[in-house]
Every structure is written in C-alpha cells, then in structure tokens.
C-alpha cells in the first residue's frame, strides 16, 4: 500500500475530512480523518462510496459526447464542443436576447466552489435572470417563507444551546444536513443530538415515520401527511391562548400579532389533532414545552416543503419559532462566526423582501425570483411559453432537472423543445439523454477546492483546502473551466467574485477580472477566495488536514441601525390558512405517499453504487404491516401505486416505523418512465405521480411531491 492523502468529502455541505489511501497512483480506500475536523473522525456511507464511484462504479463518463443527426451520441473533443455551444448561444442571444438562455444548478454542483462561482459570474455577465436550482425544488417553501415572513439576521439558536428543539419532516441522521433550515448539526449529526440532550435539551420530532433520528426524540408526533400547517397553527393557537409566547420578542421584532391570532383561532388543538389523526395531548405537550423553554429552535426538513400546502406549512413552523423568540439575542455566543469569511452578527430583523412580486418575472406565470432564482417547477412552462422571452437554451450543471421536477409527461416534451440543451455532468442521467452535448466533468478528487460551502455550518470554526488527489482523465473538463471557456469564446466579460446567497452579484465590490485569454490558475482562485480568511491561505496549504483557528469568542451585537419587522401573518398567508381551515379530506384514495431519504444515496447520486443496489434493488413502497395485512399484501408483493396523475409499479416492504395510512418511497429512483418491471428498472420514478399543471402552490408553483393521495393494489407480473 502506498501513501495516504488528506482531503475532504464533497457529497454534501458537511464536507467531512477524509484520507484517501493510494496504491500506485490509484485511489483504493477512503477513511474518516479526525485530525482537525470539528466532527472528529466521521464519514457516512456516501463518503466511503465516493472512491468506488471515482473508480467507475456508476459508469462515469470519461469523455464528452455530442448528439448525432440520428439521435445517437459520439465522442467529441472538449474544445470543439465548447466552440459549438458558444456559437449557438451567441446566435440565440443576438436574435432573442439574454433571457433565451437559462442555467440549472444541480445537487452535484453545490460543493464545486470554483465551478459554482464561475457559473454565477457567467450568468451575471450574460445578463439572464433565468437561474434555476434544486433549492427551488426541495427548499423553495422555505424561501417563500423568508420572502413573506422575513428573517432574523442573528440566526436561530444552536441546538446545543436550547432547552427545546423541534424538527418537522427531517431525518438528519440520514441526510447529514442541518443548518440553516433543519434542526441538527451537519456532519456526525448523532453527536450533535447527544450533546444537546446531555445539556438538557428536549427534542420534539413531527414526522409520519419513526425515523432514524427519532431515537433522540423526547416527543414523537406521527401525523397523517399534509397537515403540518394545521398542527403548527394549533401550537401557535395554544401559545397565544395561554400567553406563553415570548411577548418581549414579539413586541420588539414582529408585526401582525392580531392578524395571526385571528388566522389561528379556528385551529384549536382538537381540530388539528382530528385532522392529523394524532392525540391532542401531544400537540398540547409540544406547545407547553415550547412555551416554558428559555431557548427554543424549530425548523423543518424536506417533508413539509414537499407536501400539500408546503408554503403555509413552512410559514407556520417559522411563526412558532418567532412566537418563541427562537433566535440568538444580543450577547449570545456565536459558536461559529465563519473562518473563510468572518462577519459580525447582529440582533436585527430583516423585513420580508417579497421579491417574487417584482421584476424580473417569469414569462409563464406572474411570479418572480426567490433569493435570485426562478422557481424550478416552472422551468418546463418557461421553455414552452408562447412568448418572445421564452427559454431556448439550457445549461445543466451537475443535476437532472428532468427527473427532479416531476411529471415527465409535461417536462420531457419541454426539454425536447429546446434549441440547445447542454449537460455538464459525470453521469449520463435522464436529462443528459436528451442533451445536444454532454460535457464530461471532472470529479471532486481531481479538483482544487476550499471549504466555503461548510464555512458557517461547521459546529466550530474550521477551514480546509485541498489540491487534487489524482489527475482528471484527459477527456474530462473542469466545471469552472467550462464556464470560463464559454464566456471567453462568446466575448462575455467575466468577473470572478466571492458570491453567497442573499448577495446581489453586481454589488459585490471585490472581484477578479478573468476576461483575458489566459486560463486562470485554480489555486490562485482559491487564494483569492481566502483573502479575508481568519486563517491565511498559506497556512491552509501547509495543513491539508484542515485548520481549527484559535479565534476570540464572538457574540451577537446590538443592531447598528433600526431594523425591520417580521410579518407574522400577511394577507396572502391568511388567505391560504382560510383555505386549509375549510378544506375537506380527499377520501377517494385512502393512502398518502410521502418522500424518504436513504443513507446510501443523495438525490440522484449513488443510486447505482454497489451498496445502494444491494440494499435497494427496487424503489420499495414501504407500508405499515397492519395496512398490508388488511389489504392482503405480503412482503415482496408486486404492487401498483396510482395517484390522480399517474401510476408506478414496484414491490411492497413492511416497515413498522411508518404510521398507518402512509406509503413511503424515494424520489429520483429508476428511469424517467417506469415499465412493468421494477427489478429491471432498478426502481420506479414517483415523479410520475406528480403534476406540474394541477394542485400547485402559489408563488413558487410547487407541485405536490409528498402527501400524495394514492391507492395501492397488488398486480400480477406478466
């Protein structure tokens, strides 16, 4: 066995430190590295499988491809491909303007720091507002809530500092994703829960399934899916009824208390308990704990944001947090102020932006951007719109939007309607199968990278820089290089900046002009990004295991100027709550299908890894054993699952962790359109059960990805 090289995982924002064992220049094994990491030595199965993927476990693309006139693909030189793409884009912009071009940023792109920032620079230079990402798929309700409620600049209380922590519809022990939305620490999340409970924190979970995270729950509420808004409206009702909300915080930082009181008055705990089919005592107890606590934090995972009434769900969850004053206050310790970009933290409310009400807006619906992004659920409609500004070219960076947006009967014809579709990826996914060009991208262990995505998410200050562990294959292209080369060929002036969510790219003062003919040095780009770091870049170079800086303790400071106000119950949210109050249960289909995360895959990635294929040969339909017995179903039976919008077939699997009346399946599994043979398909795409034209949310036009009414019945395989 040869040398061992220190680097870090880039599957998710935890960015766990790792060591790669080498043998004659080939990566053979990954192991966790606790030398400096604030998590200690920790690595999840996806991190362990990253080496297998790199070595070809999922048919990694080693050369770029171009679609031929007969529809097949043939290898293409990267320079030739970029030349052709640039020429086509330039012609489209000249004829139809910059809005004719769109970019989609997928899960695989979030930890590509240089690629993501070069992508942002390209989009800004081009002048198109058409930027889409997975954030407006699984998290868009949270962004709608920020736009309508506002936010506190001081951020939420850390779980380790709380007396009570409430998490709805999240499973961080599987996702390893925590802040800023879910209540958990990124990386080694179980250790964070253990530490919080050791400090006396009570943990409340609201989830139809007794998840892996539920082992830390002091109170587990398992509702029928789709009733989060009613449950949290009832908790707000109790806090207001009993006067146990944080009066001082609400008076100082909130508007709309009386409007909130009126909106939640009908949502008595008895009414919500009946709707959600949970004991009323559980709702009362959750509200009691929250009202009595000194420090509280509440948050949610993907579940409420995927479900029926997702915008109202997340709004009411955040309203409960606001009623409890669940934010850091002046004088509170800031556990991690950031290392690469340290900023003071102020106790100050940021008023709602309601950015979706302003230009630029979509051409297919009267709605605008959320944190600078267009709603991804509208991407097919933006392509098909009968409008001069419709999208005609789409560049997809590290994602599979055709699978992710659901309803392939609507989405696929739209993607086929594009004048140009480019996939920048390492896999031939469903979107890539329709592309004109598939640019084979380099992979994490072949890139220079710096830990910006995890900078403020680590539980303590920490930073890490890594050089490539191995060279990229000759036929692959770095993602940052693709966007730089595209801008260079199009004659678009490019400025590289340290961008982050919430920042207007044009307003960021510092930047590197990359408009010249010389290709940038990736290490120098990382050095630029570390210019304001608490750890000098040369120190990061000297410590590939990462650096935990000895920083003076920082505390939340008083607001430097008059702040804004949180809007607890704006009129449009009140209207949505009135609709929820008056709606009748959909009784035609007896089950509700919910989404679930799995430990061995992240969205569409690693589904074909060795361990994932062994554990999940199909996309199992998990059901409560009592439901199965009542319907005459046995473990492994072939079942047909139908919604009002489609049907999939798979195998049923018993799970006593799941409450009755619920079916649980994983998104992004199987082919775009399933056949009658889930084993041959290696899954089933539940996106076929969704609609992009029916039962859509306001503002972001999100489809219903969870709490979908379905029927389940056995079928005979032919």
XYZ file of C-alpha atoms in Angstrom:
718
model
C 0.000 0.000 0.000
C 1.247 3.487 -0.910
C 0.754 6.941 0.563
C -2.279 8.413 2.274
C -3.573 11.818 1.135
C -5.709 14.161 3.226
C -8.680 15.856 1.569
C -12.404 16.267 2.265
C -15.679 14.805 1.037
C -17.897 16.920 -1.196
C -21.114 14.939 -1.315
C -22.956 17.362 0.978
C -22.311 20.542 2.930
C -20.897 18.621 5.892
C -17.581 18.425 3.978
C -16.228 15.693 6.244
C -12.429 15.467 6.433
C -11.083 12.241 4.946
C -7.942 10.400 3.984
C -7.533 8.582 0.703
C -5.303 5.537 0.610
C -3.342 5.306 -2.645
C -1.792 2.371 -4.420
C 0.465 3.152 -7.379
C -1.374 6.398 -8.102
C -4.846 4.871 -7.790
C -7.323 5.657 -5.036
C -8.276 2.456 -3.239
C -9.999 3.398 0.019
C -11.444 6.344 1.939
C -11.453 6.683 5.699
C -12.502 9.487 8.049
C -9.862 11.900 9.310
C -10.363 13.336 12.780
C -7.014 15.126 12.954
C -8.582 18.590 12.982
C -12.220 18.193 11.914
C -14.782 19.591 14.382
C -16.830 16.435 13.805
C -13.997 14.153 14.833
C -13.366 11.112 12.661
C -16.627 10.646 10.772
C -17.639 9.620 7.260
C -21.029 8.411 6.055
C -21.598 5.588 3.515
C -21.763 8.066 0.633
C -18.318 9.365 1.509
C -17.000 5.832 1.758
C -18.528 5.031 -1.656
C -17.025 8.110 -3.310
C -13.829 6.240 -4.162
C -15.814 3.398 -5.749
C -17.676 5.927 -7.871
C -14.480 7.657 -8.881
C -13.078 4.308 -9.990
C -16.035 3.614 -12.269
C -18.765 2.069 -10.097
C -21.555 4.095 -11.776
C -20.359 4.190 -15.391
C -18.669 7.539 -15.038
C -18.264 9.489 -18.278
C -14.622 9.751 -19.323
C -15.183 11.783 -22.481
C -17.660 14.353 -23.695
C -20.408 13.437 -26.134
C -22.291 15.153 -28.945
C -25.665 14.132 -30.289
C -25.579 12.968 -33.885
C -28.267 13.563 -36.555
C -29.640 10.055 -35.954
C -30.042 10.751 -32.212
C -27.084 8.671 -31.046
C -24.069 10.083 -29.195
C -20.473 10.163 -30.354
C -17.318 11.292 -28.552
C -16.388 14.916 -29.090
C -13.285 16.941 -28.284
C -13.970 19.396 -25.475
C -12.626 22.401 -27.388
C -14.833 21.554 -30.358
C -17.858 21.110 -28.112
C -17.324 24.427 -26.314
C -16.787 26.163 -29.692
C -20.117 24.842 -30.966
C -22.013 25.608 -27.754
C -20.619 29.148 -27.609
C -21.521 29.808 -31.232
C -25.090 28.600 -30.715
C -25.545 30.616 -27.522
C -24.118 33.731 -29.119
C -26.546 33.417 -32.018
C -29.526 32.884 -29.704
C -28.613 35.895 -27.560
C -28.137 38.050 -30.650
C -31.574 37.087 -32.002
C -33.652 36.660 -28.844
C -31.735 38.382 -26.038
C -30.066 37.000 -22.900
C -33.352 35.698 -21.432
C -33.300 32.990 -24.070
C -30.538 31.291 -22.044
C -31.036 29.547 -18.681
C -28.755 27.709 -16.263
C -29.761 24.973 -13.821
C -27.539 24.245 -10.795
C -27.965 20.691 -9.521
C -27.080 18.755 -6.389
C -23.741 17.681 -7.843
C -22.698 21.319 -8.292
C -23.184 22.691 -4.769
C -19.759 21.682 -3.473
C -18.000 22.667 -6.715
C -16.878 26.009 -5.333
C -14.904 27.241 -8.318
C -17.429 25.869 -10.783
C -20.389 27.352 -8.932
C -18.833 30.799 -8.625
C -17.687 30.761 -12.258
C -21.225 29.755 -13.221
C -22.608 32.729 -11.272
C -20.095 35.026 -12.945
C -21.143 33.718 -16.367
C -24.864 34.184 -15.657
C -24.272 37.707 -14.322
C -22.144 38.688 -17.305
C -24.683 37.285 -19.747
C -27.449 39.239 -18.030
C -30.064 36.492 -17.902
C -32.401 36.231 -14.886
C -33.029 32.583 -15.708
C -31.127 30.829 -12.948
C -32.699 27.691 -11.505
C -31.527 25.148 -8.955
C -32.573 22.271 -6.727
C -33.051 24.803 -3.918
C -36.339 25.889 -5.510
C -37.419 22.258 -5.668
C -36.931 20.769 -2.217
C -36.495 24.022 -0.243
C -38.498 26.629 -2.143
C -41.238 26.849 0.519
C -38.543 27.999 2.945
C -37.519 30.741 0.547
C -41.161 31.756 0.071
C -41.429 31.972 3.870
C -38.334 34.172 4.080
C -39.830 36.426 1.392
C -43.179 36.734 3.219
C -42.207 36.483 6.912
C -38.704 37.934 6.873
C -35.811 36.619 8.922
C -33.606 37.462 11.867
C -30.051 38.421 10.910
C -28.790 36.876 14.150
C -29.850 33.397 13.034
C -31.580 30.672 15.001
C -30.371 29.290 18.298
C -27.912 26.419 18.002
C -29.428 23.130 19.144
C -26.708 22.680 21.782
C -27.786 25.952 23.403
C -31.504 25.117 23.571
C -33.938 23.820 26.163
C -36.301 22.579 23.424
C -35.594 21.778 19.775
C -38.383 20.875 17.351
C -37.808 19.352 13.917
C -40.612 18.666 11.436
C -40.223 16.299 8.492
C -36.451 15.883 8.536
C -34.092 12.991 9.129
C -30.595 14.452 9.622
C -29.099 11.150 10.762
C -29.586 10.068 7.140
C -29.161 13.344 5.245
C -26.290 14.790 7.322
C -27.704 18.208 6.502
C -28.501 20.591 9.327
C -28.464 24.377 9.429
C -29.739 26.709 8.229
C -33.151 25.019 7.971
C -33.262 21.652 9.702
C -32.629 21.391 13.429
C -29.354 19.473 13.510
C -25.629 19.807 13.108
C -24.127 18.959 9.732
C -21.655 16.097 9.896
C -21.852 13.413 12.618
C -25.394 14.621 13.445
C -25.956 11.981 16.124
C -23.135 13.509 18.163
C -24.880 16.871 17.997
C -28.143 15.393 19.277
C -26.304 13.519 22.018
C -24.559 16.709 23.146
C -27.794 18.714 23.101
C -29.663 16.145 25.180
C -26.737 15.913 27.593
C -27.174 19.667 28.080
C -30.830 19.122 28.979
C -32.436 19.854 25.601
C -35.790 18.186 24.926
C -36.200 17.073 21.312
C -39.588 17.077 19.561
C -39.961 15.400 16.166
C -43.002 15.692 13.894
C -42.901 13.027 11.190
C -45.256 10.299 9.892
C -42.345 7.891 10.209
C -40.340 6.947 13.291
C -37.114 7.876 11.555
C -33.553 7.028 12.486
C -33.376 10.458 14.136
C -36.382 9.595 16.317
C -34.197 7.672 18.737
C -33.275 11.063 20.172
C -36.877 12.260 20.455
C -38.422 13.012 23.831
C -41.722 13.503 21.987
C -42.551 11.983 18.600
C -45.724 13.158 16.850
C -46.654 10.975 13.864
C -49.375 12.787 11.898
C -51.129 11.933 8.695
C -49.053 13.665 5.988
C -50.153 17.022 4.650
C -51.315 18.611 7.915
C -48.201 20.438 9.126
C -49.819 23.863 8.718
C -52.759 22.827 10.899
C -50.527 21.303 13.593
C -48.291 24.355 13.879
C -51.253 26.725 13.681
C -52.648 24.810 16.680
C -49.342 25.176 18.539
C -49.438 28.916 17.812
C -53.073 28.936 18.971
C -52.052 27.403 22.338
C -49.088 29.779 22.812
C -51.423 32.730 22.254
C -54.273 31.188 24.266
C -52.056 30.561 27.289
C -49.956 33.689 26.934
C -46.753 31.618 26.929
C -45.281 33.165 23.789
C -42.277 35.484 24.106
C -44.105 38.787 24.472
C -40.966 40.928 24.590
C -39.538 39.459 21.415
C -42.820 39.670 19.513
C -43.410 43.256 20.579
C -39.911 44.322 19.528
C -39.465 42.413 16.305
C -42.861 41.343 14.916
C -45.895 42.811 13.189
C -49.255 41.143 12.672
C -49.874 39.541 16.061
C -53.628 40.224 15.980
C -53.868 39.044 12.371
C -52.089 35.854 13.433
C -54.418 35.447 16.398
C -57.438 35.662 14.077
C -55.971 33.287 11.495
C -55.145 30.540 14.011
C -58.294 30.932 16.147
C -60.126 28.137 14.238
C -57.116 25.814 14.556
C -57.832 24.530 18.017
C -55.655 21.647 19.217
C -58.723 19.404 18.991
C -59.349 20.396 15.363
C -55.706 19.895 14.347
C -55.482 16.586 16.208
C -58.544 15.298 14.403
C -57.210 16.434 11.026
C -53.764 14.931 11.556
C -55.020 11.887 13.476
C -52.724 12.395 16.469
C -53.514 12.595 20.199
C -54.487 16.116 21.165
C -52.326 15.684 24.271
C -49.215 15.556 22.064
C -49.970 18.927 20.489
C -50.672 20.436 23.914
C -47.445 18.985 25.330
C -45.321 20.281 22.444
C -46.765 23.765 22.912
C -46.254 23.551 26.687
C -42.587 22.645 26.346
C -42.019 25.369 23.765
C -43.812 27.978 25.851
C -41.926 27.137 29.041
C -38.462 26.973 27.462
C -35.898 29.733 27.789
C -34.202 28.937 24.468
C -36.024 27.299 21.578
C -35.309 26.402 17.990
C -37.738 24.986 15.449
C -37.152 24.022 11.853
C -38.024 21.579 9.122
C -36.522 19.221 6.606
C -37.750 18.398 3.124
C -41.035 16.812 4.274
C -43.172 19.937 4.885
C -41.599 21.677 1.872
C -42.602 18.772 -0.399
C -46.082 18.319 0.999
C -49.575 19.649 0.484
C -49.748 23.380 1.365
C -45.953 23.467 1.595
C -45.679 27.256 1.732
C -48.170 27.506 4.575
C -46.500 24.564 6.338
C -43.105 26.223 6.490
C -44.597 29.619 7.282
C -46.415 28.289 10.335
C -43.335 26.386 11.530
C -41.341 29.617 11.383
C -44.171 31.546 13.045
C -43.963 29.165 16.014
C -40.216 29.785 16.157
C -40.843 33.543 16.119
C -43.507 33.325 18.851
C -40.936 31.503 20.985
C -38.183 34.002 20.143
C -36.109 31.150 18.742
C -33.196 33.307 17.607
C -29.854 34.352 19.025
C -30.105 37.559 21.039
C -27.709 40.372 21.776
C -24.886 38.999 23.903
C -25.417 35.363 22.918
C -22.324 33.402 21.943
C -21.813 32.745 18.223
C -20.393 29.232 18.107
C -19.066 29.576 14.554
C -18.835 33.043 13.030
C -17.149 31.596 9.926
C -13.478 31.212 9.168
C -13.009 31.982 5.484
C -15.433 34.882 5.680
C -15.924 36.066 9.263
C -18.690 38.595 9.739
C -20.171 40.272 12.806
C -23.612 39.011 13.832
C -26.347 41.474 14.784
C -29.679 41.062 16.514
C -31.812 42.612 13.833
C -34.943 41.685 11.907
C -34.802 41.753 8.123
C -38.216 42.657 6.762
C -39.844 40.477 4.091
C -38.461 41.141 0.621
C -41.482 39.826 -1.299
C -39.057 39.633 -4.209
C -41.465 37.448 -6.169
C -43.727 40.480 -6.623
C -41.049 42.436 -8.515
C -39.341 42.162 -11.884
C -37.761 40.169 -13.326
C -40.687 37.794 -13.509
C -41.357 34.526 -15.236
C -43.000 34.673 -18.647
C -45.386 31.788 -17.940
C -46.752 32.980 -14.560
C -46.936 36.242 -12.638
C -44.165 35.436 -10.176
C -40.554 36.458 -9.760
C -37.347 35.386 -8.086
C -36.649 33.867 -4.669
C -33.138 34.691 -3.434
C -32.222 35.469 -7.023
C -33.592 32.252 -8.530
C -36.611 31.477 -10.663
C -38.868 28.612 -9.442
C -37.601 25.365 -10.961
C -41.099 23.900 -11.128
C -41.831 26.487 -13.831
C -38.843 25.535 -15.982
C -40.902 23.435 -18.457
C -43.514 26.191 -18.734
C -40.798 28.808 -19.288
C -39.490 26.727 -22.195
C -42.911 26.154 -23.755
C -44.346 29.652 -23.228
C -45.672 31.452 -26.288
C -43.540 34.465 -25.514
C -40.544 36.128 -27.201
C -38.531 35.777 -23.975
C -39.084 32.052 -23.552
C -36.095 29.847 -22.693
C -34.441 28.387 -25.788
C -31.131 27.127 -24.377
C -30.473 25.391 -21.071
C -27.146 24.544 -19.444
C -27.480 21.962 -16.665
C -24.596 21.855 -14.197
C -24.383 18.728 -12.031
C -28.093 17.915 -11.964
C -31.006 16.060 -13.513
C -33.886 18.548 -13.641
C -35.933 16.391 -15.985
C -36.220 13.814 -13.186
C -36.305 16.329 -10.343
C -39.260 18.483 -11.436
C -41.646 15.522 -11.751
C -44.480 14.932 -14.227
C -42.340 13.636 -17.132
C -45.341 13.712 -19.476
C -45.175 17.507 -19.255
C -41.467 18.017 -18.578
C -39.962 15.805 -21.286
C -41.668 17.483 -24.284
C -40.473 20.827 -22.911
C -36.840 19.701 -22.700
C -37.121 18.270 -26.209
C -38.402 21.659 -27.393
C -35.151 23.445 -26.523
C -32.895 24.722 -29.299
C -29.877 23.753 -27.199
C -29.524 21.517 -24.142
C -26.126 21.042 -22.509
C -25.431 18.703 -19.595
C -22.240 19.303 -17.609
C -22.021 16.109 -15.571
C -20.178 12.898 -14.858
C -23.164 10.624 -15.488
C -25.474 10.002 -18.403
C -28.642 10.872 -16.482
C -32.165 11.338 -17.840
C -31.566 14.995 -18.739
C -28.280 14.139 -20.441
C -30.053 11.555 -22.619
C -31.916 14.443 -24.275
C -28.918 16.785 -24.452
C -27.182 18.060 -27.566
C -23.864 17.986 -25.703
C -22.831 16.106 -22.583
C -19.642 17.591 -21.172
C -17.847 15.024 -19.022
C -16.888 16.922 -15.884
C -14.011 16.319 -13.513
C -14.713 14.880 -10.090
C -14.022 16.135 -6.541
C -10.760 14.276 -6.021
C -9.428 15.814 -9.251
C -10.122 19.423 -8.294
C -8.732 22.234 -6.187
C -11.350 23.042 -3.558
C -11.826 25.175 -0.477
C -14.424 24.617 2.251
C -16.682 27.608 1.575
C -19.980 25.602 1.483
C -19.439 24.405 5.061
C -17.766 27.525 6.429
C -20.633 28.748 8.625
C -22.205 25.289 9.049
C -19.423 23.577 10.965
C -20.221 23.374 14.707
C -16.953 25.265 15.366
C -14.606 27.424 13.251
C -12.742 25.279 10.730
C -11.406 25.573 7.210
C -9.770 23.215 4.744
C -8.197 23.467 1.327
C -7.375 20.532 -0.901
C -5.329 20.075 -4.010
C -6.265 17.307 -6.451
C -5.622 13.813 -5.157
C -5.314 12.484 -8.716
C -5.255 13.995 -12.191
C -8.517 14.202 -14.118
C -8.928 11.935 -17.164
C -7.798 13.561 -20.378
C -11.305 13.608 -21.839
C -12.896 15.412 -18.876
C -13.214 19.144 -18.281
C -13.237 21.075 -15.013
C -16.645 22.688 -14.498
C -15.113 26.112 -13.757
C -13.066 25.794 -16.917
C -16.193 25.105 -18.969
C -17.880 28.368 -17.918
C -14.667 30.355 -18.285
C -14.051 28.954 -21.778
C -17.669 29.579 -22.787
C -17.501 33.232 -21.714
C -14.132 33.661 -23.421
C -15.421 32.326 -26.747
C -18.614 34.378 -26.534
C -16.695 37.560 -25.744
C -18.564 37.963 -22.455
C -16.539 39.899 -19.820
C -16.144 37.670 -16.762
C -15.559 38.794 -13.164
C -14.967 36.123 -10.518
C -16.415 37.023 -7.082
C -16.993 35.577 -3.608
C -20.774 35.258 -4.005
C -23.164 33.881 -1.370
C -26.958 33.541 -1.160
C -28.619 36.859 -0.431
C -25.961 38.908 -2.209
C -26.572 40.839 -5.407
C -23.695 39.826 -7.669
C -23.301 43.328 -9.124
C -22.994 44.862 -5.637
C -20.047 42.697 -4.521
C -17.082 45.100 -4.687
C -14.116 42.738 -4.909
C -13.596 40.629 -7.993
C -11.039 39.133 -10.362
C -11.254 40.179 -13.997
C -10.940 36.958 -15.991
C -11.759 38.390 -19.385
C -8.268 37.909 -20.773
C -7.093 34.972 -22.892
C -5.054 33.292 -20.147
C -6.788 30.430 -18.359
C -6.977 31.049 -14.572
C -4.935 29.064 -12.086
C -7.413 27.251 -9.780
C -5.128 27.527 -6.768
C -4.898 31.276 -7.263
C -8.690 31.444 -7.483
C -8.876 29.708 -4.092
C -6.244 32.075 -2.723
C -8.444 34.992 -3.816
C -11.440 33.452 -2.063
C -9.403 33.127 1.151
C -8.239 36.760 1.094
C -10.422 37.673 4.092
C -9.929 34.408 5.943
C -9.093 34.170 9.639
C -6.581 31.519 8.545
C -4.040 32.660 5.925
C -4.171 30.657 2.725
C -0.560 29.584 3.122
C -1.452 28.037 6.478
C -4.257 26.082 4.794
C -1.726 24.912 2.211
C 0.586 23.742 4.975
C -2.218 21.840 6.752
C -4.161 19.675 4.283
C -5.993 18.087 7.243
C -7.662 21.471 7.855
C -7.232 24.160 10.494
C -9.280 24.913 13.595
C -8.312 28.540 14.282
C -7.940 29.881 17.785
C -10.394 32.753 17.369
C -11.608 35.086 20.104
C -15.152 34.335 21.187
C -17.746 36.331 19.301
C -21.161 37.410 20.494
C -24.313 38.767 18.895
C -24.060 42.537 18.735
C -26.862 45.092 19.007
C -28.349 46.248 15.737
C -26.239 49.039 14.216
C -29.369 50.778 12.954
C -33.140 50.478 13.090
C -34.074 47.042 11.835
C -37.163 45.746 10.142
C -40.012 43.583 11.417
C -41.125 40.029 10.902
C -44.616 39.838 9.367
C -46.338 37.011 11.229
C -49.491 36.810 9.114
C -49.502 38.761 5.838
C -52.825 38.763 3.942
C -51.842 36.133 1.361
C -50.791 33.667 4.075
C -54.038 34.371 5.949
C -55.925 33.521 2.748
C -54.052 30.222 2.472
C -54.819 29.367 6.090
C -58.508 30.063 5.455
C -58.435 27.603 2.551
C -56.804 24.980 4.791
C -59.395 25.662 7.504
C -62.287 24.978 5.123
C -60.910 22.121 3.035
C -62.299 18.605 3.136
C -60.138 15.489 3.346
C -59.530 13.836 -0.039
C -61.193 10.485 0.568
C -61.127 8.892 -2.901
C -57.647 7.454 -2.357
C -57.009 6.014 1.116
C -53.216 6.321 1.382
C -50.807 9.251 1.408
C -47.437 8.751 -0.267
C -44.505 10.562 1.357
C -40.898 11.045 0.304
C -37.986 9.482 2.177
C -34.219 9.927 2.116
C -31.867 6.960 2.183
C -28.413 6.757 3.721
C -26.621 5.380 0.673
C -27.740 7.927 -1.942
C -28.209 11.682 -2.216
C -30.945 12.693 -4.646
C -29.933 11.051 -7.940
C -26.337 10.271 -6.951
C -25.014 6.891 -5.779
C -28.245 5.066 -6.662
C -26.120 2.627 -8.644
C -23.345 2.235 -6.118
C -22.661 -1.314 -5.027
C -24.140 -0.934 -1.558
C -27.209 1.031 -2.719
C -28.032 -1.598 -5.340
C -27.676 -4.356 -2.753
C -29.972 -2.661 -0.260
C -32.429 -1.125 -2.737
C -32.762 -3.357 -5.829
C -36.053 -1.533 -6.415
C -37.632 1.639 -5.069
C -39.575 -0.177 -2.360
C -43.035 1.004 -1.344
C -42.821 0.896 2.457
C -46.108 0.329 4.300
C -47.275 -0.273 7.830
C -47.630 -4.065 8.406
C -51.244 -3.669 9.605
C -52.159 -1.876 6.367
C -50.514 -4.644 4.373
C -52.398 -7.348 6.285
C -55.713 -5.557 5.794
C -55.085 -5.273 2.048
C -53.870 -8.870 1.757
C -50.322 -7.857 0.837
C -47.187 -9.788 1.755
C -43.539 -8.727 1.855
C -42.180 -8.505 -1.679
C -45.541 -8.497 -3.455
C -45.750 -6.555 -6.705
C -47.964 -3.515 -6.205
C -49.429 -0.802 -8.366
C -49.482 2.674 -6.817
C -51.782 5.166 -8.511
C -52.480 8.861 -7.986
C -54.821 11.151 -9.895
C -51.919 11.915 -12.218
C -50.090 8.654 -12.867
C -49.106 5.167 -11.809
C -45.940 3.256 -10.894
C -45.302 -0.377 -10.083
C -42.864 -1.704 -7.531
C -42.537 -4.113 -4.581
C -44.044 -3.594 -1.161
C -41.943 -3.767 2.012
C -43.163 -3.777 5.606
C -41.974 -1.056 7.981
C -43.434 -0.795 11.466
C -41.762 2.620 11.855
C -44.400 4.013 9.486
C -47.775 5.073 10.805
C -50.923 3.533 9.244
C -52.349 5.133 6.128
C -48.964 6.088 4.681
C -46.792 4.764 1.858
C -43.158 5.882 1.732
C -40.898 5.908 -1.351
C -37.723 7.636 -2.504
C -37.576 10.318 -5.183
C -35.116 10.280 -8.100
C -35.128 6.469 -8.335
C -35.495 4.410 -11.501
C -35.900 5.517 -15.113
C -37.812 8.621 -16.137
C -40.800 6.494 -17.167
C -41.139 3.172 -15.397
C -42.033 -0.107 -17.041
C -43.942 -3.023 -15.567
C -40.703 -4.499 -14.256
C -39.279 -2.556 -11.289
C -36.401 -5.031 -10.912
C -35.226 -4.426 -14.465
C -35.780 -0.681 -13.965
C -33.876 -0.772 -10.643
C -36.562 1.456 -9.220
C -39.674 3.444 -10.003
C -39.922 7.187 -10.570
C -42.516 8.614 -8.184
C -42.328 11.836 -10.184
C -44.869 10.115 -12.425
C -47.396 10.501 -9.587
C -46.989 14.305 -9.557
C -48.472 17.039 -11.708
C -46.909 20.260 -12.996
C -50.308 21.632 -14.020
C -52.613 20.697 -11.118
C -52.575 21.215 -7.304
C -49.765 23.784 -7.386
C -48.653 26.136 -4.638
C -48.952 29.905 -5.023
C -45.789 31.983 -5.555
C -43.408 29.111 -6.426
C -45.892 26.860 -8.273
C -44.507 23.820 -6.498
C -46.185 20.512 -7.284
C -47.182 18.099 -4.542
C -44.203 15.757 -4.109
C -45.337 14.344 -0.766
C -48.657 13.575 0.957
C -49.904 12.491 -2.466
C -53.283 10.676 -2.280
C -52.749 7.190 -3.744
C -54.267 3.755 -3.974
C -52.228 0.578 -3.536
C -53.187 -2.767 -5.014
C -51.474 -5.997 -5.946
C -50.908 -6.848 -9.593
C -49.716 -9.883 -11.483
C -46.404 -9.509 -13.292
C -46.501 -10.727 -16.890
